[in-house]
Each structure stands twice: as structure tokens, then as C-alpha cells.
PDB file of C-alpha atoms and ligand atoms in Angstrom:
ATOM      1  CA  MET A   1       0.000   0.000   0.000  1.00 87.00           C
ATOM      2  CA  THR A   2       1.268   3.455  -0.881  1.00 94.00           C
ATOM      3  CA  ILE A   3      -0.158   6.669   0.536  1.00 95.00           C
ATOM      4  CA  ILE A   4       1.046   9.998  -0.803  1.00 97.00           C
ATOM      5  CA  LEU A   5       0.403  12.592   1.880  1.00 97.00           C
ATOM      6  CA  MET A   6       0.413  16.141   0.583  1.00 97.00           C
ATOM      7  CA  GLY A   7      -0.332  19.521   2.077  1.00 97.00           C
ATOM      8  CA  PRO A   8       1.360  22.842   2.752  1.00 97.00           C
ATOM      9  CA  PRO A   9       3.979  23.315   5.503  1.00 96.00           C
ATOM     10  CA  GLY A  10       2.186  23.254   8.863  1.00 95.00           C
ATOM     11  CA  ALA A  11      -0.799  21.240   7.571  1.00 96.00           C
ATOM     12  CA  GLY A  12       0.053  18.391   9.947  1.00 93.00           C
ATOM     13  CA  LYS A  13       1.630  15.888   7.525  1.00 94.00           C
ATOM     14  CA  GLY A  14       4.049  14.733  10.224  1.00 92.00           C
ATOM     15  CA  THR A  15       1.398  14.254  12.916  1.00 90.00           C
ATOM     16  CA  HIS A  16      -1.197  12.646  10.659  1.00 92.00           C
ATOM     17  CA  GLY A  17       1.468  10.630   8.854  1.00 94.00           C
ATOM     18  CA  SER A  18       2.519   8.931  12.065  1.00 91.00           C
ATOM     19  CA  GLU A  19      -1.115   8.350  13.135  1.00 91.00           C
ATOM     20  CA  LEU A  20      -1.885   6.816   9.734  1.00 91.00           C
ATOM     21  CA  SER A  21       1.244   4.724  10.016  1.00 94.00           C
ATOM     22  CA  LYS A  22      -0.155   3.123  13.198  1.00 92.00           C
ATOM     23  CA  MET A  23      -3.622   2.798  11.669  1.00 87.00           C
ATOM     24  CA  PHE A  24      -2.522   1.068   8.437  1.00 88.00           C
ATOM     25  CA  LYS A  25       0.713  -0.479   9.766  1.00 92.00           C
ATOM     26  CA  ILE A  26       2.890   0.952   7.031  1.00 94.00           C
ATOM     27  CA  PRO A  27       5.947   3.155   7.586  1.00 97.00           C
ATOM     28  CA  HIS A  28       5.690   6.937   7.527  1.00 97.00           C
ATOM     29  CA  VAL A  29       8.529   8.384   5.451  1.00 98.00           C
ATOM     30  CA  SER A  30       9.152  12.120   5.725  1.00 96.00           C
ATOM     31  CA  THR A  31      11.622  13.193   3.033  1.00 97.00           C
ATOM     32  CA  GLY A  32      12.547  16.258   5.125  1.00 94.00           C
ATOM     33  CA  ASP A  33      13.474  13.901   7.993  1.00 92.00           C
ATOM     34  CA  LEU A  34      15.413  11.639   5.617  1.00 95.00           C
ATOM     35  CA  PHE A  35      17.554  14.647   4.718  1.00 94.00           C
ATOM     36  CA  ARG A  36      17.812  15.967   8.295  1.00 91.00           C
ATOM     37  CA  ASN A  37      18.727  12.534   9.712  1.00 89.00           C
ATOM     38  CA  SER A  38      21.246  11.441   7.101  1.00 91.00           C
ATOM     39  CA  GLU A  39      24.798  12.215   8.206  1.00 90.00           C
ATOM     40  CA  ARG A  40      25.922  11.728   4.594  1.00 89.00           C
ATOM     41  CA  MET A  41      23.323  14.131   3.170  1.00 90.00           C
ATOM     42  CA  LYS A  42      23.379  16.762   5.934  1.00 85.00           C
ATOM     43  CA  GLU A  43      26.580  18.311   4.571  1.00 87.00           C
ATOM     44  CA  VAL A  44      25.304  18.427   0.999  1.00 90.00           C
ATOM     45  CA  VAL A  45      21.722  19.584   1.579  1.00 95.00           C
ATOM     46  CA  GLY A  46      21.834  21.466   4.907  1.00 92.00           C
ATOM     47  CA  GLN A  47      22.030  24.867   3.228  1.00 93.00           C
ATOM     48  CA  TYR A  48      18.857  24.149   1.213  1.00 95.00           C
ATOM     49  CA  VAL A  49      16.885  22.568   4.072  1.00 94.00           C
ATOM     50  CA  ASN A  50      17.642  25.353   6.557  1.00 91.00           C
ATOM     51  CA  ALA A  51      16.806  28.037   3.980  1.00 93.00           C
ATOM     52  CA  GLY A  52      13.508  26.362   3.024  1.00 92.00           C
ATOM     53  CA  LEU A  53      14.674  25.816  -0.569  1.00 95.00           C
ATOM     54  CA  LEU A  54      14.049  22.627  -2.491  1.00 96.00           C
ATOM     55  CA  VAL A  55      17.049  20.331  -2.741  1.00 96.00           C
ATOM     56  CA  PRO A  56      17.937  20.107  -6.472  1.00 96.00           C
ATOM     57  CA  ASP A  57      16.344  17.135  -8.244  1.00 95.00           C
ATOM     58  CA  GLU A  58      19.674  15.601  -9.256  1.00 96.00           C
ATOM     59  CA  VAL A  59      20.481  15.198  -5.545  1.00 96.00           C
ATOM     60  CA  ALA A  60      16.981  14.692  -4.079  1.00 97.00           C
ATOM     61  CA  ASP A  61      15.606  12.147  -6.561  1.00 97.00           C
ATOM     62  CA  PRO A  62      18.320   9.448  -6.437  1.00 97.00           C
ATOM     63  CA  PHE A  63      18.658   9.775  -2.654  1.00 96.00           C
ATOM     64  CA  ILE A  64      14.906   9.537  -1.930  1.00 97.00           C
ATOM     65  CA  HIS A  65      14.331   6.796  -4.500  1.00 97.00           C
ATOM     66  CA  GLY A  66      17.256   4.786  -3.079  1.00 96.00           C
ATOM     67  CA  GLU A  67      15.915   5.082   0.490  1.00 96.00           C
ATOM     68  CA  LEU A  68      12.395   4.050  -0.579  1.00 96.00           C
ATOM     69  CA  LYS A  69      13.605   1.040  -2.543  1.00 95.00           C
ATOM     70  CA  GLN A  70      16.067  -0.211   0.052  1.00 95.00           C
ATOM     71  CA  ARG A  71      14.350   0.600   3.332  1.00 95.00           C
ATOM     72  CA  PHE A  72      10.630   0.609   2.501  1.00 94.00           C
ATOM     73  CA  PRO A  73      10.068  -1.943  -0.268  1.00 91.00           C
ATOM     74  CA  GLU A  74       6.621  -2.960   1.051  1.00 90.00           C
ATOM     75  CA  GLY A  75       5.058   0.482   0.667  1.00 92.00           C
ATOM     76  CA  TYR A  76       4.957   3.673   2.667  1.00 96.00           C
ATOM     77  CA  ILE A  77       3.161   6.848   3.612  1.00 97.00           C
ATOM     78  CA  LEU A  78       5.177   9.381   1.671  1.00 98.00           C
ATOM     79  CA  ASP A  79       5.336  12.851   3.221  1.00 97.00           C
ATOM     80  CA  GLY A  80       7.323  15.510   1.355  1.00 97.00           C
ATOM     81  CA  TYR A  81       7.547  14.003  -2.133  1.00 98.00           C
ATOM     82  CA  PRO A  82       6.563  15.057  -4.753  1.00 98.00           C
ATOM     83  CA  ARG A  83       7.125  18.811  -4.381  1.00 98.00           C
ATOM     84  CA  THR A  84       6.956  19.661  -8.102  1.00 98.00           C
ATOM     85  CA  ALA A  85       5.181  18.436 -11.240  1.00 98.00           C
ATOM     86  CA  LYS A  86       8.488  16.950 -12.414  1.00 98.00           C
ATOM     87  CA  GLN A  87       8.862  14.995  -9.166  1.00 98.00           C
ATOM     88  CA  ALA A  88       5.255  13.804  -9.544  1.00 98.00           C
ATOM     89  CA  GLU A  89       6.151  12.343 -12.974  1.00 98.00           C
ATOM     90  CA  GLU A  90       9.183  10.709 -11.357  1.00 98.00           C
ATOM     91  CA  LEU A  91       7.079   9.248  -8.536  1.00 98.00           C
ATOM     92  CA  LEU A  92       4.617   7.771 -11.037  1.00 97.00           C
ATOM     93  CA  ARG A  93       7.535   5.782 -12.485  1.00 97.00           C
ATOM     94  CA  TRP A  94       8.673   4.628  -9.013  1.00 96.00           C
ATOM     95  CA  ILE A  95       5.213   3.402  -8.032  1.00 96.00           C
ATOM     96  CA  ALA A  96       4.218   1.878 -11.366  1.00 93.00           C
ATOM     97  CA  GLY A  97       2.729  -1.500 -10.487  1.00 88.00           C
ATOM     98  CA  HIS A  98       1.992  -0.605  -6.826  1.00 89.00           C
ATOM     99  CA  GLU A  99      -1.523  -1.572  -5.804  1.00 87.00           C
ATOM    100  CA  ASP A 100      -3.779   0.597  -3.612  1.00 88.00           C
ATOM    101  CA  VAL A 101      -2.152   3.980  -4.187  1.00 94.00           C
ATOM    102  CA  LEU A 102      -3.955   6.844  -2.510  1.00 94.00           C
ATOM    103  CA  LEU A 103      -3.279  10.580  -2.493  1.00 96.00           C
ATOM    104  CA  ILE A 104      -4.384  12.376   0.676  1.00 95.00           C
ATOM    105  CA  GLU A 105      -4.351  16.162   0.428  1.00 96.00           C
ATOM    106  CA  LEU A 106      -4.546  18.142   3.665  1.00 96.00           C
ATOM    107  CA  VAL A 107      -6.251  21.485   3.110  1.00 96.00           C
ATOM    108  CA  VAL A 108      -5.706  24.196   5.758  1.00 96.00           C
ATOM    109  CA  GLU A 109      -6.315  27.979   5.738  1.00 94.00           C
ATOM    110  CA  PRO A 110      -3.123  30.045   5.211  1.00 93.00           C
ATOM    111  CA  ALA A 111      -3.684  32.070   8.427  1.00 93.00           C
ATOM    112  CA  ILE A 112      -3.799  28.861  10.493  1.00 95.00           C
ATOM    113  CA  LEU A 113      -0.677  27.545   8.749  1.00 96.00           C
ATOM    114  CA  ARG A 114       1.284  30.703   9.600  1.00 95.00           C
ATOM    115  CA  GLU A 115       0.197  30.465  13.252  1.00 94.00           C
ATOM    116  CA  ARG A 116       1.192  26.786  13.454  1.00 95.00           C
ATOM    117  CA  LEU A 117       4.598  27.341  11.834  1.00 96.00           C
ATOM    118  CA  GLU A 118       5.315  30.328  14.098  1.00 96.00           C
ATOM    119  CA  GLY A 119       4.725  28.239  17.240  1.00 97.00           C
ATOM    120  CA  ARG A 120       6.048  24.853  16.056  1.00 96.00           C
ATOM    121  CA  ARG A 121       8.896  23.401  18.113  1.00 97.00           C
ATOM    122  CA  VAL A 122      10.757  20.124  17.532  1.00 95.00           C
ATOM    123  CA  CYS A 123      12.649  18.179  20.198  1.00 95.00           C
ATOM    124  CA  SER A 124      16.319  18.124  19.260  1.00 92.00           C
ATOM    125  CA  THR A 125      16.676  14.647  20.804  1.00 94.00           C
ATOM    126  CA  CYS A 126      13.548  12.566  20.019  1.00 92.00           C
ATOM    127  CA  ARG A 127      12.172  14.766  17.172  1.00 88.00           C
ATOM    128  CA  SER A 128       8.683  14.933  18.724  1.00 90.00           C
ATOM    129  CA  VAL A 129       6.729  18.018  17.703  1.00 92.00           C
ATOM    130  CA  THR A 130       4.777  20.473  19.847  1.00 95.00           C
ATOM    131  CA  ASN A 131       3.526  24.046  19.683  1.00 96.00           C
ATOM    132  CA  THR A 132       4.001  27.044  21.963  1.00 97.00           C
ATOM    133  CA  ALA A 133       0.229  27.677  21.663  1.00 95.00           C
ATOM    134  CA  ILE A 134      -0.529  24.452  23.579  1.00 95.00           C
ATOM    135  CA  PRO A 135      -1.446  25.383  27.173  1.00 96.00           C
ATOM    136  CA  GLY A 136       1.368  24.491  29.584  1.00 95.00           C
ATOM    137  CA  TYR A 137       4.012  24.481  26.815  1.00 96.00           C
ATOM    138  CA  SER A 138       7.567  24.294  28.131  1.00 96.00           C
ATOM    139  CA  ASP A 139      10.935  24.083  26.321  1.00 96.00           C
ATOM    140  CA  GLY A 140      11.724  20.800  28.074  1.00 97.00           C
ATOM    141  CA  CYS A 141      10.655  17.570  26.319  1.00 97.00           C
ATOM    142  CA  ALA A 142       9.593  14.513  28.375  1.00 96.00           C
ATOM    143  CA  CYS A 143      12.593  12.624  26.883  1.00 97.00           C
ATOM    144  CA  GLY A 144      15.003  15.101  28.523  1.00 97.00           C
ATOM    145  CA  GLY A 145      15.708  16.955  25.259  1.00 97.00           C
ATOM    146  CA  THR A 146      14.883  20.574  24.423  1.00 97.00           C
ATOM    147  CA  PHE A 147      12.236  21.856  22.039  1.00 98.00           C
ATOM    148  CA  LYS A 148      13.669  24.149  19.360  1.00 97.00           C
ATOM    149  CA  LYS A 149      12.311  26.122  16.425  1.00 96.00           C
ATOM    150  CA  ARG A 150      13.243  24.702  13.005  1.00 94.00           C
ATOM    151  CA  PRO A 151      15.437  27.238  11.159  1.00 94.00           C
ATOM    152  CA  ASP A 152      13.055  27.080   8.164  1.00 94.00           C
ATOM    153  CA  ASP A 153      10.055  27.945  10.387  1.00 95.00           C
ATOM    154  CA  ASP A 154      11.421  31.468  10.694  1.00 95.00           C
ATOM    155  CA  MET A 155       8.480  33.559   9.375  1.00 95.00           C
ATOM    156  CA  THR A 156      10.248  35.003   6.320  1.00 96.00           C
ATOM    157  CA  ILE A 157      11.391  31.551   5.231  1.00 96.00           C
ATOM    158  CA  ALA A 158       8.050  29.954   6.186  1.00 96.00           C
ATOM    159  CA  GLN A 159       6.172  32.465   3.971  1.00 96.00           C
ATOM    160  CA  ALA A 160       8.424  31.537   1.058  1.00 96.00           C
ATOM    161  CA  ARG A 161       7.758  27.825   1.689  1.00 96.00           C
ATOM    162  CA  LEU A 162       3.992  28.465   1.705  1.00 97.00           C
ATOM    163  CA  LEU A 163       4.303  30.281  -1.624  1.00 97.00           C
ATOM    164  CA  GLN A 164       6.481  27.500  -3.005  1.00 97.00           C
ATOM    165  CA  TYR A 165       3.712  25.027  -2.130  1.00 97.00           C
ATOM    166  CA  GLU A 166       1.148  27.072  -4.068  1.00 97.00           C
ATOM    167  CA  VAL A 167       3.366  27.607  -7.087  1.00 97.00           C
ATOM    168  CA  ASP A 168       5.282  24.324  -7.364  1.00 97.00           C
ATOM    169  CA  THR A 169       3.435  21.643  -5.422  1.00 98.00           C
ATOM    170  CA  ILE A 170      -0.234  22.210  -6.322  1.00 97.00           C
ATOM    171  CA  PRO A 171       0.668  21.380  -9.968  1.00 98.00           C
ATOM    172  CA  ALA A 172       2.204  18.106  -8.710  1.00 98.00           C
ATOM    173  CA  ILE A 173      -1.210  17.142  -7.294  1.00 98.00           C
ATOM    174  CA  SER A 174      -2.783  17.710 -10.728  1.00 97.00           C
ATOM    175  CA  VAL A 175      -0.214  15.418 -12.359  1.00 98.00           C
ATOM    176  CA  LEU A 176      -1.049  12.588  -9.936  1.00 98.00           C
ATOM    177  CA  VAL A 177      -4.808  13.088 -10.265  1.00 97.00           C
ATOM    178  CA  LYS A 178      -4.591  13.130 -14.083  1.00 98.00           C
ATOM    179  CA  ALA A 179      -2.659   9.855 -13.889  1.00 97.00           C
ATOM    180  CA  GLY A 180      -5.679   8.321 -12.139  1.00 96.00           C
ATOM    181  CA  ILE A 181      -4.446   8.198  -8.521  1.00 96.00           C
ATOM    182  CA  HIS A 182      -7.353   8.177  -6.030  1.00 92.00           C
ATOM    183  CA  HIS A 183      -7.450  11.622  -4.430  1.00 94.00           C
ATOM    184  CA  ILE A 184      -8.991  12.542  -1.084  1.00 93.00           C
ATOM    185  CA  LYS A 185      -9.116  16.093   0.283  1.00 94.00           C
ATOM    186  CA  VAL A 186      -9.294  16.384   4.066  1.00 94.00           C
ATOM    187  CA  HIS A 187      -9.936  19.441   6.201  1.00 92.00           C
ATOM    188  CA  PRO A 188      -9.034  20.240   9.835  1.00 86.00           C
ATOM    189  CA  GLY A 189     -11.230  18.496  12.394  1.00 88.00           C
ATOM    190  CA  ASP A 190     -11.569  14.743  12.536  1.00 88.00           C
ATOM    191  CA  VAL A 191      -8.822  14.158   9.987  1.00 87.00           C
ATOM    192  CA  LEU A 192      -8.416  10.445  10.708  1.00 86.00           C
ATOM    193  CA  GLY A 193     -12.192   9.918  10.581  1.00 87.00           C
ATOM    194  CA  GLN A 194     -12.394  11.656   7.192  1.00 89.00           C
ATOM    195  CA  ILE A 195      -9.491   9.574   5.907  1.00 83.00           C
ATOM    196  CA  SER A 196     -10.790   6.213   7.103  1.00 81.00           C
ATOM    197  CA  THR A 197     -14.247   6.874   5.639  1.00 85.00           C
ATOM    198  CA  ALA A 198     -12.828   8.031   2.306  1.00 80.00           C
ATOM    199  CA  PHE A 199     -10.152   5.338   2.312  1.00 72.00           C
ATOM    200  CA  GLY A 200     -12.640   2.502   2.750  1.00 69.00           C
ATOM    201  CA  HIS A 201     -14.834   4.040   0.061  1.00 59.00           C
ATOM    202  CA  SER A 202     -11.948   4.489  -2.342  1.00 54.00           C
ATOM    203  CA  LEU A 203     -10.733   0.918  -1.857  1.00 48.00           C
ATOM    204  CA  SER A 204     -14.196  -0.524  -2.274  1.00 41.00           C
ATOM    205  CA  ARG A 205     -14.538   1.388  -5.554  1.00 40.00           C
ATOM    206  CA  GLY A 206     -11.416  -0.610  -6.509  1.00 35.00           C
TER     207      GLY A 206
HETATM  208  P1  AMP B   1       9.805  19.199   5.175  1.00 73.73           P
HETATM  209  O1  AMP B   1      10.276  18.609   6.464  1.00 73.73           O
HETATM  210  O2  AMP B   1       8.944  18.276   4.359  1.00 73.73           O
HETATM  211  O3  AMP B   1       9.198  20.567   5.339  1.00 73.73           O
HETATM  212  O4  AMP B   1      11.120  19.397   4.265  1.00 73.73           O
HETATM  213  C1  AMP B   1      12.185  20.204   4.724  1.00 73.73           C
HETATM  214  C2  AMP B   1      13.127  20.519   3.596  1.00 73.73           C
HETATM  215  O5  AMP B   1      13.697  19.300   3.063  1.00 73.73           O
HETATM  216  C3  AMP B   1      12.536  21.217   2.393  1.00 73.73           C
HETATM  217  O6  AMP B   1      12.376  22.610   2.598  1.00 73.73           O
HETATM  218  C4  AMP B   1      13.609  20.909   1.342  1.00 73.73           C
HETATM  219  O7  AMP B   1      14.777  21.670   1.567  1.00 73.73           O
HETATM  220  C5  AMP B   1      13.952  19.459   1.659  1.00 73.73           C
HETATM  221  N1  AMP B   1      13.061  18.540   0.935  1.00 73.73           N
HETATM  222  C6  AMP B   1      12.163  17.656   1.472  1.00 73.73           C
HETATM  223  N2  AMP B   1      11.539  16.974   0.510  1.00 73.73           N
HETATM  224  C7  AMP B   1      12.041  17.424  -0.672  1.00 73.73           C
HETATM  225  C8  AMP B   1      11.785  17.123  -2.040  1.00 73.73           C
HETATM  226  N3  AMP B   1      10.854  16.240  -2.397  1.00 73.73           N
HETATM  227  N4  AMP B   1      12.497  17.786  -2.989  1.00 73.73           N
HETATM  228  C9  AMP B   1      13.421  18.695  -2.670  1.00 73.73           C
HETATM  229  N5  AMP B   1      13.698  19.042  -1.387  1.00 73.73           N
HETATM  230  C10 AMP B   1      13.020  18.422  -0.399  1.00 73.73           C
END
């Protein structure tokens, strides 16, 4: 099973991706995390990731494809790829022959996205995510680590990432939909409920 999870920065792809991973028992693969966690890639792509710029295709594509093939051959919930129409074409080649492919698009108001990105904090040790808007927020994570702001959540960079989503990534959704991938749009609220209803429906339509 392959789920392509798309949505603008701050839409909750990380949170919902890991919930869906438990629900469907398939791994959640965040391409941003693949880059951030790879010692080999950190050097090469750090400047792009921290500045909120897309890693060039000639670096991103072979690395991501290699990780998916080697580490997640049974399928995955893909979060962060594709980011452009060209990457969408590439992904269609990678998943040719996969059964049960579903595209889940998270749709969230821009004002809410800006608020979430402004307050988002990630634990530098266990990578869990929280928000300063949550009552009782403290910089200390339960694991003993410290919550920090991602460099690319700085508001100027975050605005550019939101624009990049509109300009580059929305066209990627169209490429996948035109290729016949089942497409579900979900809105804030009972996200998992909306997904499981639509997912069952989409599978039963075969
Ligand atoms: P994310 O955690 O998904 O917001 O991704 C963080 C950063 O990783 C992005 O701003 C890019 O620098 C890089 N990145 C993640 N996925 C891709 C991709 N599909 N293509 C190019 N760069 C990517």
C-alpha cells in the first residue's frame, strides 16, 4: 500500500502521517526527515533545508528513491515528495505497479498555517513536535531533550515555503490526479475519521 500525503507546511503531515502509520501499519517516510537525519546528506543539503529551498532534483531524486527502494520496499506513507510536477512524474515511475495507491491532500487555511509554523517546536533529541500555543508548553521535552524552532520555520522563510507550495506543489497534485491516482481532500477536524471513511470508500470502488 502506498499513501502519498500532501499539504502545505504546517498542515500536519508529520502528525497525521505517524497516526496513519499506526492505523494502516505501514511506515511513515518524511523526506525532510530523511535529509535531516542522514549524516551523509546533511553536509550536501543542509544549506537548502535550513533556507527552506528545495534540494535540487539531481540530488533529491536518487537519494529519496534509493531510500524508498532499500528501506521501505513494502510500501509507505510518503510525506514531502513530490514537491513539483516533475517529481510527480518521477514518482509515477517509481510506483508503477503498486496496488492501492492513494493521495491524501490536507487542506488548511493560510492564516492557520502561519500560526502553526510560528509556534512549532521540535525536540532536538527525540524529534517529537509540539507548539508554543498548547497550554502548559515548556521548552523541556519529556525525553530530557529541548524543544527548538526549526530554522526554516522562521516567518520570512516559512512564507516563502507556503508560496512554493502554491506555485510548485499544487501542480504536482494535478499530475497525480490526471494519472488516475485516487485523491482525497481532508480538512481540519476529525482528519483520521475523514481519511478512514474516504479510504474505505476508495478501496471498495477498486
Ligand atoms: P519538510 O520537512 O517536508 O518541510 O522538508 C524540509 C526541507 O527538506 C525542504 O524545505 C527541502 O529543503 C527538503 N526537501 C524535502 N523533501 C524534498 C523534495 N521532495 N524535494 C526537494 N527538497 C526536499
